[in-house]
Amino acid sequence: MLPTAKTPAKQDLADLSVLVYGRPKSGKSSFCSHADGALFLATEAGLNHLETYQVPISSWEELLDACAEIAAGEHPFRTVILDTVDNAYRFCSEYVCRKHRVDHESDLSYGKGYSLVSNEFTRVLTKLSLLPYGFYLVSHAQDIEIETRSGKHLRTVPTLPEKARKVVLGLVDMILFVDFEPYQDDHGETQFRRVIRTKPTNAYEAGDRTGRLPDTLPLDYPAFIEAFDANPFRDQ
């Protein structure tokens, strides 16, 4: 059962899990729609401006059904996009509460409800991430107050509840923060362009376990692919 050779590093984006998060209408879904063989599991409205393959998801049961069909493999899709993972977590909580006939997770004693939701959420997301497809999770952004030894400051993070956020951040290979970067145009006026942040700072959550991406990229899928393909893998 023990391995006799090292597992090679994954070299294809279609093998990775990616979290894309940012402010509303910042272009997250448009960016993800350019992924190879993209299929959206759409848990909220917002894709009307895009021509995409999508499955409307309004409950955890519907998400489970879609996942089972995806896992069966009889389809042409190569990238699964959960848009948004925030709503998926809410559906998971509602599912667990219905199953145990309570109104809220806290109604189950000794933190049992929170554990059941977290375990179910983790189980399904982990299974999706292990399928032979790219897996993108889309979330919104929020500013939270962080307290450190040097004082308090605001940090931009995904809008998931803390426990769900920890699950997602631990699961994905990349955390891409869609941000707005100021620049001076030809007339000296300040304009803003949409960019992707890939490295963590005190100001925002981001990350790239592959080590292939520069700190900042334009919000442009071909540029993202070019940067990923241009650099060799190195573990972070």
Short mmCIF file of C-alpha atoms in Angstrom, two decimals:
data_model
loop_
_atom_site.label_atom_id
_atom_site.label_comp_id
_atom_site.label_asym_id
_atom_site.label_seq_id
_atom_site.Cartn_x
_atom_site.Cartn_y
_atom_site.Cartn_z
CA MET A 1 0.00 0.00 0.00
CA LEU A 2 2.88 2.41 0.63
CA PRO A 3 4.15 4.30 -2.45
CA THR A 4 7.38 3.33 -4.21
CA ALA A 5 7.72 6.61 -6.11
CA LYS A 6 6.95 10.27 -5.50
CA THR A 7 3.64 11.68 -6.75
CA PRO A 8 4.47 14.20 -9.51
CA ALA A 9 3.40 17.82 -9.02
CA LYS A 10 0.20 18.77 -10.81
CA GLN A 11 1.07 20.72 -13.94
CA ASP A 12 -2.39 21.44 -15.32
CA LEU A 13 -4.88 24.05 -14.08
CA ALA A 14 -7.59 21.48 -14.71
CA ASP A 15 -6.14 19.52 -11.76
CA LEU A 16 -6.24 22.42 -9.27
CA SER A 17 -8.75 24.01 -6.89
CA VAL A 18 -9.01 27.80 -6.99
CA LEU A 19 -10.88 30.34 -4.86
CA VAL A 20 -11.75 33.58 -6.68
CA TYR A 21 -13.22 36.32 -4.50
CA GLY A 22 -13.79 40.07 -4.69
CA ARG A 23 -16.31 42.88 -4.54
CA PRO A 24 -19.72 42.54 -6.26
CA LYS A 25 -19.59 43.03 -10.04
CA SER A 26 -15.79 43.00 -10.08
CA GLY A 27 -15.65 40.40 -12.86
CA LYS A 28 -15.17 37.17 -10.88
CA SER A 29 -17.70 35.10 -12.79
CA SER A 30 -16.61 36.51 -16.15
CA PHE A 31 -13.03 35.53 -15.35
CA CYS A 32 -14.04 31.99 -14.35
CA SER A 33 -16.22 31.56 -17.44
CA HIS A 34 -13.07 31.41 -19.58
CA ALA A 35 -11.80 28.29 -17.81
CA ASP A 36 -11.45 25.25 -20.03
CA GLY A 37 -14.78 23.39 -20.37
CA ALA A 38 -16.48 25.51 -17.69
CA LEU A 39 -19.66 24.33 -15.97
CA PHE A 40 -21.26 26.68 -13.43
CA LEU A 41 -23.11 25.35 -10.41
CA ALA A 42 -25.05 28.60 -10.00
CA THR A 43 -26.34 29.12 -6.47
CA GLU A 44 -27.38 32.72 -7.11
CA ALA A 45 -28.46 34.94 -9.97
CA GLY A 46 -25.77 36.96 -11.69
CA LEU A 47 -24.78 35.00 -14.78
CA ASN A 48 -27.35 36.54 -17.09
CA HIS A 49 -24.67 38.62 -18.83
CA LEU A 50 -22.65 35.51 -19.64
CA GLU A 51 -23.18 32.74 -22.17
CA THR A 52 -22.32 29.72 -20.05
CA TYR A 53 -23.22 26.15 -19.30
CA GLN A 54 -24.88 26.29 -15.91
CA VAL A 55 -26.95 24.24 -13.49
CA PRO A 56 -29.23 26.35 -11.24
CA ILE A 57 -28.77 25.24 -7.62
CA SER A 58 -31.29 26.26 -4.96
CA SER A 59 -30.68 23.59 -2.28
CA TRP A 60 -28.01 21.27 -0.95
CA GLU A 61 -29.92 18.31 -2.36
CA GLU A 62 -29.72 19.81 -5.85
CA LEU A 63 -26.00 20.38 -5.39
CA LEU A 64 -25.53 16.74 -4.35
CA ASP A 65 -27.43 15.56 -7.42
CA ALA A 66 -25.30 17.74 -9.70
CA CYS A 67 -22.11 16.50 -8.03
CA ALA A 68 -23.14 12.89 -8.55
CA GLU A 69 -23.73 13.52 -12.25
CA ILE A 70 -20.40 15.31 -12.57
CA ALA A 71 -18.59 12.46 -10.81
CA ALA A 72 -20.13 9.94 -13.20
CA GLY A 73 -18.00 11.56 -15.90
CA GLU A 74 -20.38 11.25 -18.85
CA HIS A 75 -20.02 14.89 -19.91
CA PRO A 76 -17.55 17.14 -21.78
CA PHE A 77 -16.82 19.57 -18.92
CA ARG A 78 -13.31 20.07 -17.52
CA THR A 79 -13.81 22.79 -14.90
CA VAL A 80 -16.54 22.97 -12.25
CA ILE A 81 -17.33 26.45 -10.90
CA LEU A 82 -19.31 26.78 -7.65
CA ASP A 83 -20.75 30.31 -7.81
CA THR A 84 -21.07 31.19 -5.01
CA VAL A 85 -19.61 28.94 -2.33
CA ASP A 86 -21.20 31.29 0.23
CA ASN A 87 -24.70 30.24 -0.80
CA ALA A 88 -23.61 26.62 -0.98
CA TYR A 89 -22.63 26.78 2.67
CA ARG A 90 -26.00 28.32 3.56
CA PHE A 91 -27.77 25.50 1.68
CA CYS A 92 -25.66 22.98 3.59
CA SER A 93 -26.68 24.52 6.92
CA GLU A 94 -30.35 24.50 5.93
CA TYR A 95 -30.06 20.85 4.83
CA VAL A 96 -28.56 19.74 8.14
CA CYS A 97 -31.16 21.70 10.11
CA ARG A 98 -34.03 20.14 8.14
CA LYS A 99 -32.55 16.69 8.58
CA HIS A 100 -32.42 17.11 12.36
CA ARG A 101 -35.66 19.13 12.57
CA VAL A 102 -34.18 22.25 14.10
CA ASP A 103 -34.32 25.89 13.04
CA HIS A 104 -30.65 26.69 13.53
CA GLU A 105 -27.33 24.89 13.98
CA SER A 106 -27.10 26.19 17.55
CA ASP A 107 -30.33 24.36 18.49
CA LEU A 108 -28.39 21.09 18.63
CA SER A 109 -26.54 20.63 21.89
CA TYR A 110 -22.83 21.05 22.62
CA GLY A 111 -21.94 22.48 19.21
CA LYS A 112 -23.15 19.36 17.43
CA GLY A 113 -25.00 21.35 14.77
CA TYR A 114 -21.94 23.35 13.77
CA SER A 115 -19.87 20.17 13.56
CA LEU A 116 -22.46 18.40 11.41
CA VAL A 117 -22.63 21.32 8.96
CA SER A 118 -18.85 21.67 8.82
CA ASN A 119 -18.36 17.93 8.25
CA GLU A 120 -20.97 17.77 5.48
CA PHE A 121 -19.64 20.92 3.79
CA THR A 122 -16.07 19.64 3.98
CA ARG A 123 -17.04 16.17 2.72
CA VAL A 124 -18.70 17.44 -0.45
CA LEU A 125 -16.12 20.11 -1.30
CA THR A 126 -13.28 17.67 -0.76
CA LYS A 127 -14.94 15.13 -3.03
CA LEU A 128 -15.38 17.76 -5.74
CA SER A 129 -11.76 18.86 -5.40
CA LEU A 130 -10.53 15.28 -5.86
CA LEU A 131 -12.42 14.74 -9.13
CA PRO A 132 -10.30 14.92 -12.31
CA TYR A 133 -11.54 18.42 -13.12
CA GLY A 134 -10.55 21.95 -12.26
CA PHE A 135 -12.58 23.26 -9.32
CA TYR A 136 -13.24 26.99 -8.92
CA LEU A 137 -15.07 28.47 -5.95
CA VAL A 138 -16.43 32.01 -6.17
CA SER A 139 -17.02 34.21 -3.14
CA HIS A 140 -17.63 37.87 -2.33
CA ALA A 141 -15.29 40.04 -0.26
CA GLN A 142 -15.68 41.68 3.13
CA ASP A 143 -13.48 43.73 5.44
CA ILE A 144 -12.97 42.36 8.95
CA GLU A 145 -11.05 43.82 11.86
CA ILE A 146 -7.87 41.94 12.78
CA GLU A 147 -6.16 42.47 16.10
CA THR A 148 -2.40 41.91 16.29
CA ARG A 149 0.37 42.82 18.71
CA SER A 150 0.91 46.07 16.82
CA GLY A 151 -2.76 47.05 16.91
CA LYS A 152 -5.96 46.63 14.93
CA HIS A 153 -6.35 46.83 11.15
CA LEU A 154 -8.84 45.90 8.45
CA ARG A 155 -8.26 42.88 6.22
CA THR A 156 -10.22 41.85 3.14
CA VAL A 157 -11.32 38.20 3.23
CA PRO A 158 -14.00 36.01 1.59
CA THR A 159 -17.51 36.53 2.98
CA LEU A 160 -17.90 32.94 4.17
CA PRO A 161 -18.52 32.37 7.89
CA GLU A 162 -15.24 31.82 9.72
CA LYS A 163 -15.46 28.02 10.01
CA ALA A 164 -16.43 27.61 6.36
CA ARG A 165 -13.73 30.08 5.33
CA LYS A 166 -11.09 27.99 7.09
CA VAL A 167 -12.31 24.87 5.28
CA VAL A 168 -12.14 26.55 1.88
CA LEU A 169 -8.79 28.27 2.44
CA GLY A 170 -7.26 24.97 3.53
CA LEU A 171 -8.70 23.14 0.53
CA VAL A 172 -7.70 25.28 -2.44
CA ASP A 173 -4.38 25.54 -4.26
CA MET A 174 -4.87 29.20 -5.13
CA ILE A 175 -6.64 32.12 -3.43
CA LEU A 176 -7.15 34.88 -5.99
CA PHE A 177 -8.35 38.27 -4.74
CA VAL A 178 -9.93 40.46 -7.43
CA ASP A 179 -8.89 44.02 -6.55
CA PHE A 180 -8.94 47.51 -8.08
CA GLU A 181 -5.52 49.07 -8.66
CA PRO A 182 -5.19 52.85 -9.19
CA TYR A 183 -3.12 54.28 -12.05
CA GLN A 184 -2.62 57.60 -13.83
CA ASP A 185 -3.99 57.90 -17.36
CA ASP A 186 -2.46 60.03 -20.12
CA HIS A 187 -4.22 63.13 -18.76
CA GLY A 188 -2.95 62.65 -15.24
CA GLU A 189 -6.34 61.49 -13.97
CA THR A 190 -6.58 58.63 -11.50
CA GLN A 191 -8.27 55.57 -12.98
CA PHE A 192 -8.69 52.03 -11.71
CA ARG A 193 -7.98 48.70 -13.35
CA ARG A 194 -9.08 45.29 -12.15
CA VAL A 195 -6.25 43.00 -11.07
CA ILE A 196 -5.71 39.67 -9.32
CA ARG A 197 -3.69 39.55 -6.09
CA THR A 198 -2.03 36.18 -5.50
CA LYS A 199 0.16 36.66 -2.40
CA PRO A 200 -1.10 37.30 1.16
CA THR A 201 -0.57 40.65 2.90
CA ASN A 202 -1.90 42.30 6.04
CA ALA A 203 -4.49 44.02 3.82
CA TYR A 204 -6.04 40.98 2.11
CA GLU A 205 -6.21 37.18 1.95
CA ALA A 206 -4.52 35.59 -1.07
CA GLY A 207 -2.22 32.70 -1.84
CA ASP A 208 -0.60 30.49 -4.48
CA ARG A 209 0.71 27.10 -3.42
CA THR A 210 2.06 26.40 -6.91
CA GLY A 211 4.46 29.37 -6.74
CA ARG A 212 3.87 30.00 -10.44
CA LEU A 213 2.08 33.34 -10.31
CA PRO A 214 3.45 36.86 -9.85
CA ASP A 215 2.12 38.97 -6.97
CA THR A 216 -0.28 40.85 -9.28
CA LEU A 217 -1.89 39.98 -12.59
CA PRO A 218 -4.42 41.78 -14.77
CA LEU A 219 -7.93 40.32 -14.44
CA ASP A 220 -7.55 38.54 -17.75
CA TYR A 221 -7.81 34.78 -18.11
CA PRO A 222 -5.31 34.43 -20.99
CA ALA A 223 -2.78 36.43 -18.90
CA PHE A 224 -3.48 34.11 -15.96
CA ILE A 225 -2.86 31.02 -18.12
CA GLU A 226 0.29 32.54 -19.61
CA ALA A 227 1.72 33.31 -16.17
CA PHE A 228 0.88 29.85 -14.86
CA ASP A 229 2.43 28.08 -17.87
CA ALA A 230 5.54 30.29 -17.92
CA ASN A 231 6.87 29.27 -14.52
CA PRO A 232 7.88 25.85 -13.20
CA PHE A 233 6.09 24.44 -10.18
CA ARG A 234 7.64 24.96 -6.78
CA ASP A 235 5.97 23.94 -3.54
CA GLN A 236 5.08 26.74 -1.12
#
